[in-house]
Short mmCIF file of C-alpha atoms and ligand atoms in Angstrom, two decimals:
data_model
loop_
_atom_site.label_atom_id
_atom_site.label_comp_id
_atom_site.label_asym_id
_atom_site.label_seq_id
_atom_site.Cartn_x
_atom_site.Cartn_y
_atom_site.Cartn_z
CA MET A 3 58.71 -47.54 -3.34
CA LYS A 4 57.89 -46.14 -0.25
CA ILE A 5 58.01 -42.36 -1.76
CA GLY A 6 55.33 -43.97 -4.38
CA ASN A 7 53.06 -45.20 -1.56
CA ALA A 8 53.21 -42.52 1.04
CA PHE A 9 52.77 -39.61 -2.14
CA LYS A 10 49.66 -41.68 -3.67
CA ALA A 11 48.44 -41.43 -0.17
CA GLY A 12 49.12 -38.08 0.67
CA ALA A 13 47.74 -37.24 -2.60
CA GLY A 14 44.30 -39.07 -1.79
CA PHE A 15 43.91 -37.29 0.92
CA ALA A 16 44.24 -34.14 -0.09
CA PHE A 17 41.81 -35.00 -3.38
CA ALA A 18 39.60 -36.50 -0.54
CA ALA A 19 39.79 -32.97 1.70
CA LEU A 20 38.99 -31.28 -1.33
CA PHE A 21 36.01 -33.19 -2.48
CA ALA A 22 34.69 -33.08 0.86
CA THR A 23 34.87 -29.15 0.87
CA SER A 24 33.18 -28.15 -2.50
CA ALA A 25 30.71 -31.01 -1.29
CA LEU A 26 29.95 -29.15 1.45
CA ALA A 27 29.62 -25.71 0.86
CA ASP A 28 27.04 -25.84 -1.60
CA GLY A 29 24.30 -25.89 0.32
CA THR A 30 22.68 -28.83 0.36
CA VAL A 31 21.51 -30.19 2.84
CA ASN A 32 22.83 -34.00 4.01
CA VAL A 33 20.58 -36.14 5.44
CA TYR A 34 21.58 -38.92 7.81
CA THR A 35 18.80 -41.30 8.24
CA TYR A 36 17.53 -44.28 9.30
CA ARG A 37 14.37 -44.38 7.63
CA GLN A 38 14.24 -45.87 4.09
CA PRO A 39 15.15 -43.19 1.63
CA GLU A 40 11.41 -43.37 -0.37
CA LEU A 41 9.25 -42.76 2.69
CA ILE A 42 11.30 -39.09 3.43
CA GLN A 43 11.91 -38.45 -0.20
CA PRO A 44 8.21 -37.13 -0.77
CA VAL A 45 8.56 -34.52 2.22
CA LEU A 46 12.44 -33.47 0.88
CA ASP A 47 11.07 -33.21 -2.59
CA ALA A 48 8.28 -30.74 -1.49
CA PHE A 49 10.99 -29.00 0.45
CA THR A 50 13.62 -28.59 -2.13
CA ALA A 51 10.50 -27.63 -4.66
CA GLU A 52 9.26 -24.56 -2.54
CA THR A 53 12.49 -23.47 -1.15
CA GLY A 54 15.15 -24.28 -4.33
CA ILE A 55 17.65 -26.14 -1.75
CA LYS A 56 18.38 -29.47 -2.60
CA THR A 57 18.87 -32.35 -0.07
CA GLU A 58 21.14 -35.49 -0.53
CA VAL A 59 20.05 -38.70 1.85
CA LEU A 60 22.79 -41.18 3.45
CA PHE A 61 20.49 -43.74 4.56
CA LEU A 62 21.71 -46.33 7.27
CA ASP A 63 20.20 -48.83 9.04
CA LYS A 64 22.43 -49.01 11.98
CA GLY A 65 25.55 -47.01 13.87
CA LEU A 66 24.29 -43.81 12.64
CA GLU A 67 24.77 -42.25 15.90
CA GLU A 68 28.39 -43.87 16.02
CA ARG A 69 29.41 -42.60 12.50
CA VAL A 70 28.38 -38.81 13.16
CA ALA A 71 30.38 -38.93 15.89
CA ALA A 72 33.49 -40.64 14.28
CA GLU A 73 32.84 -38.04 11.53
CA GLY A 74 33.94 -35.67 13.89
CA ALA A 75 34.50 -31.88 12.70
CA ASN A 76 34.46 -32.88 9.22
CA SER A 77 30.91 -34.82 9.09
CA PRO A 78 29.07 -33.70 6.43
CA ALA A 79 25.44 -34.72 7.98
CA ASP A 80 23.60 -31.50 8.22
CA VAL A 81 20.30 -33.20 10.07
CA ILE A 82 19.47 -36.81 11.12
CA MET A 83 16.08 -38.00 10.62
CA THR A 84 14.79 -40.89 12.47
CA VAL A 85 11.78 -42.00 14.51
CA ASP A 86 11.22 -42.91 18.31
CA ILE A 87 12.00 -40.99 20.95
CA ALA A 88 15.16 -43.47 21.70
CA ARG A 89 17.18 -43.10 18.91
CA LEU A 90 16.42 -39.30 19.08
CA THR A 91 17.38 -39.24 23.08
CA ALA A 92 20.60 -41.61 21.49
CA ALA A 93 21.70 -39.10 19.36
CA LYS A 94 21.64 -36.00 21.24
CA GLU A 95 23.34 -38.28 24.34
CA LYS A 96 26.60 -38.83 21.75
CA GLY A 97 26.86 -35.33 21.09
CA ILE A 98 25.75 -35.16 17.88
CA THR A 99 23.34 -32.74 17.51
CA GLN A 100 23.04 -29.15 18.08
CA PRO A 101 20.49 -26.94 20.29
CA LEU A 102 17.86 -24.91 17.99
CA VAL A 103 15.69 -22.50 19.13
CA ASP A 104 13.32 -21.07 16.60
CA ASP A 105 10.13 -19.68 17.64
CA THR A 106 8.08 -20.08 15.02
CA VAL A 107 8.95 -23.71 14.72
CA ASN A 108 8.24 -24.36 18.70
CA LYS A 109 5.12 -22.68 18.09
CA LEU A 110 4.29 -25.40 15.20
CA LEU A 111 5.52 -28.23 17.18
CA PRO A 112 4.23 -29.46 20.71
CA ALA A 113 6.37 -28.86 23.38
CA GLU A 114 5.82 -32.10 24.70
CA TYR A 115 7.29 -33.26 21.09
CA ARG A 116 10.20 -31.75 21.22
CA ASP A 117 13.14 -31.82 23.27
CA PRO A 118 12.94 -29.15 26.18
CA GLU A 119 16.47 -28.16 24.69
CA GLY A 120 15.88 -28.12 21.32
CA HIS A 121 18.06 -30.86 20.59
CA TRP A 122 15.05 -32.91 18.51
CA PHE A 123 12.12 -32.23 17.16
CA GLY A 124 9.07 -34.63 16.71
CA VAL A 125 7.20 -33.93 13.24
CA THR A 126 4.86 -36.72 12.90
CA LYS A 127 3.51 -39.64 15.78
CA ARG A 128 2.26 -42.90 15.53
CA ALA A 129 0.69 -44.46 18.69
CA ARG A 130 1.03 -47.83 20.05
CA VAL A 131 -2.66 -49.79 20.00
CA VAL A 132 -3.90 -52.51 20.14
CA TYR A 133 -4.83 -54.80 17.30
CA THR A 134 -7.49 -57.20 18.26
CA SER A 135 -9.21 -60.11 16.08
CA LYS A 136 -12.00 -58.78 13.78
CA ASP A 137 -13.48 -62.18 14.29
CA ARG A 138 -13.23 -63.19 18.05
CA VAL A 139 -12.83 -59.87 19.89
CA LYS A 140 -16.23 -57.81 20.18
CA ASP A 141 -14.69 -55.30 22.65
CA THR A 142 -14.57 -52.14 21.63
CA ALA A 143 -12.52 -50.14 24.03
CA ILE A 144 -9.67 -51.97 25.96
CA THR A 145 -7.36 -49.55 28.15
CA TYR A 146 -3.34 -50.33 28.69
CA ALA A 147 -4.20 -51.56 31.87
CA ASP A 148 -6.96 -54.40 31.15
CA LEU A 149 -4.26 -56.10 29.06
CA ALA A 150 -3.40 -57.29 32.45
CA ASP A 151 -7.29 -58.89 32.80
CA PRO A 152 -6.61 -62.63 33.00
CA LYS A 153 -9.92 -62.56 31.16
CA TRP A 154 -7.25 -62.40 28.12
CA LYS A 155 -5.44 -65.22 29.51
CA GLY A 156 -3.39 -66.70 26.66
CA LYS A 157 -4.76 -64.67 24.03
CA ILE A 158 -2.19 -61.62 23.32
CA CYS A 159 0.97 -61.65 21.37
CA ILE A 160 3.91 -59.11 21.35
CA ARG A 161 6.85 -58.41 19.87
CA SER A 162 10.17 -58.32 22.32
CA GLY A 163 9.59 -56.14 25.39
CA GLN A 164 12.76 -54.85 25.00
CA HIS A 165 12.04 -53.30 21.20
CA ASP A 166 11.82 -49.87 21.43
CA TYR A 167 8.31 -49.21 20.65
CA ASN A 168 7.25 -51.37 23.80
CA LEU A 169 10.10 -49.97 26.12
CA ALA A 170 8.83 -46.16 25.21
CA LEU A 171 5.12 -47.80 25.95
CA PHE A 172 6.20 -49.35 29.39
CA SER A 173 8.47 -46.00 30.02
CA ALA A 174 4.93 -44.15 29.79
CA ALA A 175 3.24 -46.83 31.94
CA ILE A 176 5.90 -46.06 34.71
CA GLU A 177 5.43 -42.21 34.40
CA HIS A 178 1.54 -42.47 34.72
CA TRP A 179 1.58 -45.31 37.39
CA GLY A 180 4.77 -45.63 39.34
CA ALA A 181 7.35 -48.93 39.19
CA GLU A 182 5.62 -51.09 41.62
CA LYS A 183 2.22 -50.99 39.60
CA THR A 184 4.08 -51.13 36.05
CA GLU A 185 5.80 -53.95 37.27
CA GLU A 186 2.70 -55.80 38.22
CA TRP A 187 0.88 -54.88 35.23
CA LEU A 188 3.45 -56.25 33.05
CA LYS A 189 3.41 -59.87 35.23
CA GLY A 190 -0.55 -59.87 34.02
CA LEU A 191 0.67 -58.77 30.51
CA LYS A 192 3.34 -61.82 30.61
CA ALA A 193 0.53 -63.89 32.14
CA ASN A 194 -1.53 -63.37 29.51
CA LEU A 195 0.75 -63.85 26.19
CA ALA A 196 -0.24 -66.56 23.88
CA LYS A 197 3.45 -67.21 23.24
CA LYS A 198 6.58 -66.10 23.25
CA PRO A 199 7.36 -62.45 21.98
CA ASP A 200 8.66 -63.04 18.50
CA GLY A 201 8.97 -61.00 15.18
CA GLY A 202 7.83 -57.64 15.07
CA ASP A 203 4.61 -55.97 14.80
CA ARG A 204 3.14 -57.28 11.61
CA PRO A 205 3.46 -60.63 12.52
CA GLN A 206 1.49 -60.34 15.46
CA ALA A 207 -1.67 -59.26 13.36
CA GLY A 208 -0.30 -62.34 11.18
CA ALA A 209 -0.76 -64.34 14.43
CA ILE A 210 -4.02 -62.97 15.24
CA ALA A 211 -5.11 -63.91 12.02
CA ALA A 212 -4.05 -67.30 12.40
CA GLY A 213 -5.86 -67.34 15.34
CA GLU A 214 -2.74 -67.76 17.50
CA CYS A 215 -4.05 -64.91 19.65
CA ASP A 216 -6.81 -62.41 19.94
CA VAL A 217 -5.14 -59.21 20.89
CA ALA A 218 -1.59 -57.79 20.01
CA LEU A 219 0.34 -54.26 20.93
CA GLY A 220 1.25 -52.59 17.84
CA ASN A 221 2.07 -49.48 15.73
CA THR A 222 -1.00 -47.88 14.03
CA TYR A 223 1.36 -47.27 10.81
CA TYR A 224 1.55 -50.85 10.05
CA VAL A 225 -1.69 -51.19 10.07
CA GLY A 226 -2.20 -48.51 7.07
CA LEU A 227 0.78 -50.68 5.73
CA MET A 228 -0.42 -54.13 5.93
CA ARG A 229 -3.80 -52.90 4.57
CA THR A 230 -2.20 -51.43 1.59
CA ASN A 231 0.54 -54.10 0.39
CA GLU A 232 0.20 -54.26 -2.97
CA LYS A 233 2.63 -56.70 -3.50
CA GLU A 234 2.47 -58.87 -0.12
CA PRO A 235 -1.06 -59.97 -0.16
CA LYS A 236 -0.87 -62.07 3.19
CA GLU A 237 -0.19 -58.78 4.71
CA LYS A 238 -3.22 -57.57 3.02
CA GLU A 239 -4.77 -60.22 4.70
CA TRP A 240 -3.46 -59.47 8.13
CA GLY A 241 -4.52 -56.02 8.29
CA ASN A 242 -7.85 -56.67 7.42
CA ALA A 243 -8.22 -59.85 9.90
CA ILE A 244 -7.28 -56.98 12.51
CA ASN A 245 -9.68 -53.88 14.31
CA VAL A 246 -7.64 -50.93 16.01
CA ILE A 247 -8.50 -50.26 19.30
CA PHE A 248 -7.22 -47.07 21.05
CA PRO A 249 -6.34 -48.14 24.07
CA THR A 250 -5.99 -45.44 27.03
CA PHE A 251 -4.08 -44.59 30.39
CA GLU A 252 -6.69 -43.33 33.17
CA ASN A 253 -6.50 -39.76 31.70
CA GLY A 254 -8.19 -41.10 28.13
CA LEU A 255 -5.05 -40.58 26.23
CA THR A 256 -3.31 -43.06 24.23
CA HIS A 257 0.71 -43.54 24.40
CA VAL A 258 2.45 -42.16 20.76
CA ASN A 259 6.04 -41.70 19.79
CA ILE A 260 7.25 -39.45 17.26
CA SER A 261 9.86 -39.74 14.24
CA GLY A 262 11.92 -36.67 14.36
CA ILE A 263 14.89 -34.28 12.90
CA ALA A 264 17.69 -32.84 14.47
CA LEU A 265 20.35 -30.64 13.60
CA ALA A 266 23.97 -32.34 13.27
CA LYS A 267 26.58 -30.85 15.62
CA ASN A 268 28.77 -29.97 13.24
CA ALA A 269 26.16 -29.34 10.83
CA PRO A 270 28.39 -27.47 7.33
CA ASN A 271 25.37 -26.12 5.78
CA ARG A 272 23.49 -25.29 9.32
CA ASP A 273 21.18 -22.10 7.48
CA ASN A 274 19.53 -24.54 5.23
CA ALA A 275 19.17 -27.29 7.67
CA VAL A 276 17.32 -24.84 9.92
CA LYS A 277 15.05 -23.93 6.82
CA LEU A 278 14.82 -28.01 6.26
CA VAL A 279 13.41 -28.57 10.42
CA GLN A 280 11.09 -25.15 9.67
CA PHE A 281 9.64 -26.68 6.72
CA LEU A 282 9.21 -29.70 8.42
CA ALA A 283 7.26 -27.99 11.14
CA SER A 284 5.28 -26.42 8.85
CA HIS A 285 1.32 -27.72 8.83
CA GLU A 286 1.90 -28.95 4.63
CA ALA A 287 4.93 -30.92 5.74
CA GLN A 288 3.41 -32.70 8.26
CA GLN A 289 0.87 -33.88 6.28
CA VAL A 290 2.83 -34.80 3.66
CA TYR A 291 5.33 -36.35 5.91
CA ALA A 292 2.37 -37.93 7.37
CA GLU A 293 0.62 -39.01 4.77
CA LYS A 294 3.46 -40.79 3.02
CA ASN A 295 3.97 -43.01 6.35
CA PHE A 296 0.78 -43.96 7.66
CA GLU A 297 1.01 -41.49 10.61
CA TYR A 298 -0.21 -38.83 12.41
CA PRO A 299 1.01 -34.68 11.52
CA VAL A 300 2.07 -33.90 15.52
CA GLU A 301 -0.41 -30.93 15.17
CA PRO A 302 -3.37 -31.39 17.32
CA GLY A 303 -6.02 -30.41 14.41
CA LEU A 304 -4.26 -31.51 11.21
CA ALA A 305 -5.76 -34.56 9.73
CA PRO A 306 -4.17 -37.87 8.77
CA SER A 307 -4.69 -39.61 5.30
CA ASP A 308 -8.36 -41.24 5.06
CA VAL A 309 -6.24 -45.15 5.47
CA VAL A 310 -5.45 -44.16 8.70
CA LYS A 311 -8.70 -42.12 9.81
CA ALA A 312 -10.29 -44.94 9.41
CA PHE A 313 -8.87 -46.33 12.66
CA GLY A 314 -11.33 -43.95 14.75
CA GLU A 315 -10.11 -41.17 16.65
CA LEU A 316 -6.25 -40.92 18.18
CA LYS A 317 -6.79 -38.85 21.45
CA SER A 318 -2.73 -38.40 21.74
CA ASP A 319 -1.04 -38.46 25.65
CA THR A 320 0.42 -35.63 26.20
CA LEU A 321 3.17 -36.74 28.48
CA PRO A 322 6.63 -35.06 27.30
CA LEU A 323 8.68 -37.67 25.32
CA ALA A 324 11.56 -36.31 27.14
CA ASP A 325 9.93 -37.48 30.38
CA ILE A 326 9.29 -40.97 28.97
CA ALA A 327 12.77 -41.58 27.69
CA LYS A 328 14.47 -41.15 31.17
CA ASN A 329 12.32 -44.70 32.13
CA ARG A 330 13.79 -46.60 29.57
CA LYS A 331 16.27 -47.96 31.39
CA ALA A 332 14.02 -48.79 34.46
CA ALA A 333 11.65 -50.31 31.79
CA SER A 334 14.55 -52.42 30.42
CA GLU A 335 15.38 -53.59 33.36
CA MET A 336 11.64 -54.30 34.34
CA VAL A 337 11.06 -56.13 31.46
CA ASP A 338 14.25 -58.82 32.48
CA ARG A 339 13.03 -58.69 35.61
CA VAL A 340 9.46 -60.00 34.86
CA GLY A 341 10.74 -62.03 32.72
CA LEU A 342 8.70 -60.64 29.29
CA ASP A 343 10.43 -62.10 26.83
CA ASP A 344 10.31 -65.93 27.82
CA GLY A 345 7.13 -66.14 27.42
CA PRO A 346 4.02 -67.09 29.44
CA SER A 347 5.24 -70.33 30.99
CA SER A 348 8.61 -69.16 32.98
FE1 LIG B 405 8.38 -49.39 12.80
#
């Protein structure tokens, strides 16, 4: 019995190792991603059409960094595709990425949207904007600072202050204003909340549609997703109940975050993986990828889709995302100190 089991285990291991070797070496680029596969498939298909290189997608909704780290030297991961500076930074800090210094890529992608050491590259961007009630808000311009203005008391809805999207915005505020002013601002924002932060960005638009608040913070692409949602008429209503206003810092620019790609540390198909990064940096791919997701190409001058164009003109902040990422911990502690997630009355 004992011998049999040992043999079985041994044979299984040998088979797994063999399988892995052949699967890894055939040049297929293995993409580990937090993004829904249907969002990245069109751009990967365009890559295959142009280069003949195949891709394989592994979607994970959590624990991607841990998984690649646990797979170690034998990891099949060639690239990691994800959204938000927090996750790209986490991948680098976990030691599961490798640097890429490529003149072509660096020329195409603005420096503020990539890691200075080449560990991650932003290929599309999204802005953190203000949603306002079409019916009740006549203001056509609202700055980030304005969100703490008592004129909005009881009128603002947001998702949790500890969510990556808000932490990145608050981190940018720290970079622009310093910690002290940002904390004052957060207190003002808290005082203006209509209710306890809850739900994602879309439900904030829903709360506006339902008359619970007049103003909310949200990402741009959700507006595109809601307005074109044929499956959920309710979301269409939410999307159409709001206007998009591009709030700005004192430099006149709007906070943006990215979706990006990183080369996995032990990429078995490194050469082809580099080709995928180069392809994603191209004008064509930035546009295909951005269009599918209602995002913006990172390169200035490349137009977004018509749905996104209808929001108005985005003037993206030029603050390097790597600098924003450094303030994350301070921002998170500030959110707790201020009690932002407790809502307005505590
Ligand atoms: Fe999102």
